[in-house]
Coordinates of C-alpha atoms and ligand atoms in Angstrom, one line a residue:
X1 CA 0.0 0.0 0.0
X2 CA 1.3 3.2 -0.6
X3 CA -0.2 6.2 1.4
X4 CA -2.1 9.5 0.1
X5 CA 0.1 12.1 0.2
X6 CA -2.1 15.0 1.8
X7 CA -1.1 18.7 0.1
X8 CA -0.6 21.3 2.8
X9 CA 0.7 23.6 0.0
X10 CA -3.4 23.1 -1.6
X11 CA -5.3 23.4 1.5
X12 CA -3.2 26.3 2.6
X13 CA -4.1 28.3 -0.8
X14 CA -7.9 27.2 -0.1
X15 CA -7.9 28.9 3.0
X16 CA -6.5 31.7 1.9
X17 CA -8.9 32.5 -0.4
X18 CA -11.4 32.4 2.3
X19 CA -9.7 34.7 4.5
X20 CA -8.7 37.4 1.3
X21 CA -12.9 37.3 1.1
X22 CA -13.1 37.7 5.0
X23 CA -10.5 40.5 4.5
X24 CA -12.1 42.7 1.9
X25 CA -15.6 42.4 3.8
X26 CA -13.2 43.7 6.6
X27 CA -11.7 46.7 5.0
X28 CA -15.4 47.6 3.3
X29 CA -17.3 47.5 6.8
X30 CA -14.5 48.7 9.0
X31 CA -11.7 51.0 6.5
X32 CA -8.4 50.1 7.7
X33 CA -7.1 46.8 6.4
X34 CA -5.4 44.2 9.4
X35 CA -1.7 44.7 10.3
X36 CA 0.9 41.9 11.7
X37 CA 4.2 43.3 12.6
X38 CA 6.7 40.7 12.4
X39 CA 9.6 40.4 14.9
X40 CA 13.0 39.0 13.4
X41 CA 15.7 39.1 16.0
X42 CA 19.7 38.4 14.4
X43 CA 20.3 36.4 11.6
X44 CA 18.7 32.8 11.7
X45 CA 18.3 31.5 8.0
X46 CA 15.3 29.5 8.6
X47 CA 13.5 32.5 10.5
X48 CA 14.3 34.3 7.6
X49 CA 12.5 32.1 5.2
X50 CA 9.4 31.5 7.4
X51 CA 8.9 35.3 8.1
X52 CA 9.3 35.8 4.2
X53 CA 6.6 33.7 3.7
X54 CA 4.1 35.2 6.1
X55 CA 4.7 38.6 4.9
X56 CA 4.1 37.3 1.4
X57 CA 1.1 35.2 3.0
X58 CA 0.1 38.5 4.3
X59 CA 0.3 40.3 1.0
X60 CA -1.9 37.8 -0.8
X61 CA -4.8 38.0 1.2
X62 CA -4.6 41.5 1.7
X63 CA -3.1 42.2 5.1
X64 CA -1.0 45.0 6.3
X65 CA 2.6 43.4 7.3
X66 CA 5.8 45.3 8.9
X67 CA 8.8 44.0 9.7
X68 CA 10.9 44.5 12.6
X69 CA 14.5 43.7 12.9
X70 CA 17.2 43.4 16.0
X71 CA 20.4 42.7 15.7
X72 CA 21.8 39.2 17.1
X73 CA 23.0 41.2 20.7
X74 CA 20.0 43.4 21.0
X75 CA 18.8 43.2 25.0
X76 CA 16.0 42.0 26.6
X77 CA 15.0 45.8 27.1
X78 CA 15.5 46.7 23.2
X79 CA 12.9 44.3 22.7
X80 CA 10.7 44.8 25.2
X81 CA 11.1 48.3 24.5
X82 CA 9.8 47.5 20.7
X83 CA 7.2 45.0 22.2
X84 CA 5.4 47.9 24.0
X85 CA 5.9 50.6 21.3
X86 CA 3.7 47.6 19.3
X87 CA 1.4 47.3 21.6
X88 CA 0.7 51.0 22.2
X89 CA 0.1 51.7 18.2
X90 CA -3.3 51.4 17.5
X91 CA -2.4 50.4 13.5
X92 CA -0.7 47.3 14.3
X93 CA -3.2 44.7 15.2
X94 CA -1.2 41.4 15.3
X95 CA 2.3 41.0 16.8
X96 CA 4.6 37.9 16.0
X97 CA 8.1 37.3 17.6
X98 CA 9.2 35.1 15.1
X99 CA 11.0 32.3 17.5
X100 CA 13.8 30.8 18.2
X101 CA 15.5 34.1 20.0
X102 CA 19.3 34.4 20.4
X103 CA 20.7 32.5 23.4
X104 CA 20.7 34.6 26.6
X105 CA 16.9 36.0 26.0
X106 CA 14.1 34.7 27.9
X107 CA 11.6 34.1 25.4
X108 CA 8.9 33.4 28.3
X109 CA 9.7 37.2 29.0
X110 CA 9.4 38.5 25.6
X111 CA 6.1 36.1 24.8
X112 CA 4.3 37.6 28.0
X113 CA 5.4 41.1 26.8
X114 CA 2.6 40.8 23.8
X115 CA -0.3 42.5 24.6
X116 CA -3.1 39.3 24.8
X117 CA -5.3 40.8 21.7
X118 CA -3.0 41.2 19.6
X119 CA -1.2 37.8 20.6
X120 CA -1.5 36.1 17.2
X121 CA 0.1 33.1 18.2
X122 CA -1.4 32.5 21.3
X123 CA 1.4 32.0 23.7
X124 CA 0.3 34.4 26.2
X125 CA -0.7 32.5 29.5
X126 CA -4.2 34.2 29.1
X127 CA -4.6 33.1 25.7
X128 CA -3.5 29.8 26.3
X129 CA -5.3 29.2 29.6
X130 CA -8.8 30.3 27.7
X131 CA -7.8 27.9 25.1
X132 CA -7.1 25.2 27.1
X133 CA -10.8 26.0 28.8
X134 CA -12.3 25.2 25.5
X135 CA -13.5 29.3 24.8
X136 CA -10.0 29.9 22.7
X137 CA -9.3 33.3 22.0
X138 CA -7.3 32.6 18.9
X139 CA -6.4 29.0 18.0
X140 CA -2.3 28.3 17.7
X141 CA -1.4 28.0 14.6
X142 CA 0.4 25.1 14.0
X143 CA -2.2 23.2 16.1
X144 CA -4.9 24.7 14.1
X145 CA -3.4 24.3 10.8
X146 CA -3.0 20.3 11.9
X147 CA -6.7 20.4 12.7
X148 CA -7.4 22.0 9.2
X149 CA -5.5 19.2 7.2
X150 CA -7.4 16.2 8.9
X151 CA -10.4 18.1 8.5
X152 CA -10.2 19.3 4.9
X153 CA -8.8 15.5 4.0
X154 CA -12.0 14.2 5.5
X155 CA -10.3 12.6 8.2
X156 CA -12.6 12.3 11.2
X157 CA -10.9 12.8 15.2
X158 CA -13.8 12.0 17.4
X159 CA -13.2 8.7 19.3
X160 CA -10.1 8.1 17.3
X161 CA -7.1 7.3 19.4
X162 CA -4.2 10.3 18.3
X163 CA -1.2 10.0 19.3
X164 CA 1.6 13.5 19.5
X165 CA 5.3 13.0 19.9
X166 CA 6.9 15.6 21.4
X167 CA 5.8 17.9 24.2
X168 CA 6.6 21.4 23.3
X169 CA 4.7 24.8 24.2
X170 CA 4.5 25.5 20.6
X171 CA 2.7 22.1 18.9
X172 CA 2.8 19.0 21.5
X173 CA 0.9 20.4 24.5
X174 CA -1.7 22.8 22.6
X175 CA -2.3 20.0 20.5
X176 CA -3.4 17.5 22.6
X177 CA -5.5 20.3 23.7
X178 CA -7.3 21.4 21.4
X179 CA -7.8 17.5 20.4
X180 CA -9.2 16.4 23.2
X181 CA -12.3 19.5 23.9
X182 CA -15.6 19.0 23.2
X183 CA -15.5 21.0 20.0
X184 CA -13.5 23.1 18.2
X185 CA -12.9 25.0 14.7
X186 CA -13.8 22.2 12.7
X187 CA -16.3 20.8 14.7
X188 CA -17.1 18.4 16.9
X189 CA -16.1 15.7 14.6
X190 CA -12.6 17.5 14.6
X191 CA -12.0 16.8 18.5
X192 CA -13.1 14.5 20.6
X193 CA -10.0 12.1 20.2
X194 CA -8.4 9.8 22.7
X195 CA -4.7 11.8 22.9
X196 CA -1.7 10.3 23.7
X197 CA 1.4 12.3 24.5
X198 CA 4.8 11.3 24.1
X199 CA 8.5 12.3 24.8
X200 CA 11.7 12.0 25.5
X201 CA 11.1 9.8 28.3
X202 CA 8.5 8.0 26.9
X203 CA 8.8 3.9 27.4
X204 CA 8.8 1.8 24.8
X205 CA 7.9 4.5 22.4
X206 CA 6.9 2.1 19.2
X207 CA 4.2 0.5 21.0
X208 CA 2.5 3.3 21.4
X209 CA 2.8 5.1 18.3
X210 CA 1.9 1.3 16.8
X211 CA -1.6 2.4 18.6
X212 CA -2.4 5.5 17.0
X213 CA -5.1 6.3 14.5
X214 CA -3.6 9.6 14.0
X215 CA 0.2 10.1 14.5
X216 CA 1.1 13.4 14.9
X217 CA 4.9 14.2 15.1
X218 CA 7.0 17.4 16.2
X219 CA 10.1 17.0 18.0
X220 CA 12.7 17.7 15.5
X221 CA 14.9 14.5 14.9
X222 CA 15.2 14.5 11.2
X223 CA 13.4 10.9 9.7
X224 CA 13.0 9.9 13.6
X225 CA 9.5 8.3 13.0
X226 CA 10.0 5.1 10.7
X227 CA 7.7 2.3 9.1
X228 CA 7.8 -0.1 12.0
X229 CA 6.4 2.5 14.3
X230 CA 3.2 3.1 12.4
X231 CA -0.2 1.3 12.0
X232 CA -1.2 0.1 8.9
X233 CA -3.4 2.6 7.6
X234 CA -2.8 5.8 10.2
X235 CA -3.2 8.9 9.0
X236 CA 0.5 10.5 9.6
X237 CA 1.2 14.4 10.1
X238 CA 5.2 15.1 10.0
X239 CA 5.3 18.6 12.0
X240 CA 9.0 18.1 11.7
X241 CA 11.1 20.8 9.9
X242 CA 14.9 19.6 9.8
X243 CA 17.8 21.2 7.6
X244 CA 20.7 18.6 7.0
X245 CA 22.8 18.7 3.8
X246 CA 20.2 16.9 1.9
X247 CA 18.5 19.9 2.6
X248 CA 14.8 20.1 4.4
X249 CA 13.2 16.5 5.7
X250 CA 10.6 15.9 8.1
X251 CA 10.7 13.9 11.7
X252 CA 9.1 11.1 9.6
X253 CA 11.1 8.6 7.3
X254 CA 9.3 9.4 4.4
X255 CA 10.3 6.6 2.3
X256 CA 9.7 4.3 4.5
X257 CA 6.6 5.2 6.1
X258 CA 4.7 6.1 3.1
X259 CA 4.2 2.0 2.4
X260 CA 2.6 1.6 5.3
X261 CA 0.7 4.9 6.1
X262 CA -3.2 5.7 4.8
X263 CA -2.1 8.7 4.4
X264 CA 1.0 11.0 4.9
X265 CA 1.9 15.0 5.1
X266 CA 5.4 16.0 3.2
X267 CA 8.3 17.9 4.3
X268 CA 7.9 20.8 2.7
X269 CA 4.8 21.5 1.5
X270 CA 2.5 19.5 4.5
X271 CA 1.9 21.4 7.7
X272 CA 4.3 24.4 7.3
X273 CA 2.0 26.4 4.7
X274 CA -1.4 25.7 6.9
X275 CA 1.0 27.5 9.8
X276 CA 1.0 30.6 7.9
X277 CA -2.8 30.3 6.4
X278 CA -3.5 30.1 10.4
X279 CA -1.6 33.3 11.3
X280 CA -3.5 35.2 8.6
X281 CA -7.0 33.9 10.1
X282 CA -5.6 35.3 13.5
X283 CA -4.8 38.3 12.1
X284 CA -8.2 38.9 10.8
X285 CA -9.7 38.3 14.2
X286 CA -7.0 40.2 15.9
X287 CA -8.2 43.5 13.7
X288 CA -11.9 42.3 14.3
X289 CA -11.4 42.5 18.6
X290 CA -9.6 45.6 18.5
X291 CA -12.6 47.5 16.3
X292 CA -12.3 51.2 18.4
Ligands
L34_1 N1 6.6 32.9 17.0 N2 7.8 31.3 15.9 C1 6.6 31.9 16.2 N3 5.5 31.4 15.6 C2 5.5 30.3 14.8 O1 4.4 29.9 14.3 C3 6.7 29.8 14.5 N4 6.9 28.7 13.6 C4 7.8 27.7 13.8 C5 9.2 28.4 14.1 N5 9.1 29.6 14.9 C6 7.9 30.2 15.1 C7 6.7 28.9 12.2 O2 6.2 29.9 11.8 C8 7.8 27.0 12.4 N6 7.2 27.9 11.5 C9 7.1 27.7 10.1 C10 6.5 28.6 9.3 C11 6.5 28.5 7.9 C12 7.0 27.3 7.4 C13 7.5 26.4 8.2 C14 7.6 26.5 9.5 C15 6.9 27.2 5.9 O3 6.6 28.1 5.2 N7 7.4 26.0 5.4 C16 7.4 25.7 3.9 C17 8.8 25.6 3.4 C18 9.8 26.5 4.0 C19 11.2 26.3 3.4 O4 11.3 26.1 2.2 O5 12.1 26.3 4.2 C20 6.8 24.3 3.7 O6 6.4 24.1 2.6 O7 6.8 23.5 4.6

């Protein structure tokens, strides 16, 4: 059997198109079209490409984007200092601090910094603690844009046993969130799922990905998830973004686990474009909750 390959790239451009319609029906009600400002702190290649693309994103769908730059040794005040001069202006309605930060700043310090409206990726405690309350504010995005994919590849969640490696702030935890409330974006259909979490210390960690319905994968070890881990059939979502001289590859053996897999997202072109899609939808709602 060889798996379905699901196209994040497609779905992303689907959604898109939705939100340039929300956007316009924005601007004609309301005037002023959304604004993210993006924050790009030294010089981290992959940033650099993943901020590009949101701007562009941005562009598409007819959002307002800016661009904010520090060097590699700005301090924790020169950002915070920026962070609050963002917060204050009444134009910018989203603010993204595009992570990782250079070594030696506190991102927990910097993230709490964002004023909680215009918190577009929802790592402010109040965001995330209404989110994890099932009455989200905004939805994370790469959680989200996960969400999204099963949905929009008709793949059902409810009663389904999901299974997440990896445990970070960013994907593991506020997916197994959002997967296990009552309902959510996509409805109820969408959620519902029996979640699994899984890490580092995790025993014995092919049994339990051997369990899982849905596998979904982010802890950055480049091909970590191969075919002998997988149930005949899963529905596989590679969150993984790895560059090694081969260039940019999942946390899922591709090769391998396609011939077992019902169905599989690539490296690029799987969950990375519904990340961005996500942050324009967040954008939008941002502008909407900040209507004088
Ligand atoms: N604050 N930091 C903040 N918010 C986020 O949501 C992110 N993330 C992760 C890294 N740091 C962040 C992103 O934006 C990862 N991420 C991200 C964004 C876009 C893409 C991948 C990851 C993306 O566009 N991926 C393309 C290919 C990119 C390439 O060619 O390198 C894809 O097709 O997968």
């Amino acid at each position: 059997m060889s798996a379905i390959i699901l196209d994040g790239k497609l779905i992303a451009a689907e959604i898109q198109n939705e939100i340039a319609e929300e956007v316009a029906e924005f601007i004609q009600n309301d005037g002023a079209a959304p604004c993210l400002a993006a924050v790009l702190v030294g010089e981290n290649p992959a940033s650099e490409v993943y901020v590009r693309n949101k701007q562009r994103a941005c562009g598409r769908v007819g959002i307002e984007s800016q661009l904010h730059r520090l060097a590699d040794d700005a301090s924790l005040d020169d950002l915070l200092t920026l962070i609050g001069k963002l917060n204050r202006d009444n134009n910018v309605h989203g603010i993204l601090v595009q992570l990782p930060l250079p070594r030696g700043i506190e991102e927990k310090r910097i993230l709490d910094a964002v004023h909680p409206l215009k918190d577009v990726d929802c790592f402010h405690p109040e965001n995330v603690g209404l989110m994890v309350q099932g009455r989200a504010r905004y939805l994370p995005c790469t959680p989200h844009g996960v969400q999204q994919i099963l949905h929009r590849s008709g793949i059902t969640v409810a009663g389904r046993r999901v299974v997440i490696v990896g445990r970070s702030d960013i994907v593991g935890k506020p997916m197994a969130n959002l997967l296990l409330q009552r309902d959510g974006a996509t409805g109820p259909d969408g959620v519902n799922a029996t979640v699994t979490v899984c890490h580092s210390r995790t025993a014995d960690l092919p049994s339990v990905t051997r369990q899982a319905d849905i596998l979904i994968v982010a802890i950055g070890r480049a091909k970590f998830i191969t075919a002998e881990m997988v149930k005949p059939g899963a529905a596989v979502i590679d969150v993984g973004m790895n560059r090694d001289a081969d260039g940019l590859c999942g946390d899922v053996d591709f090769a391998s686990v396609r011939e077992v897999a019902g169905c599989l997202t690539p490296v690029p072109r799987g969950v990375g474009p519904l990340t961005v899609a996500m942050l324009l939808r967040n954008t939008l709602a941002a502008a909407m909750a900040q209507l004088p």
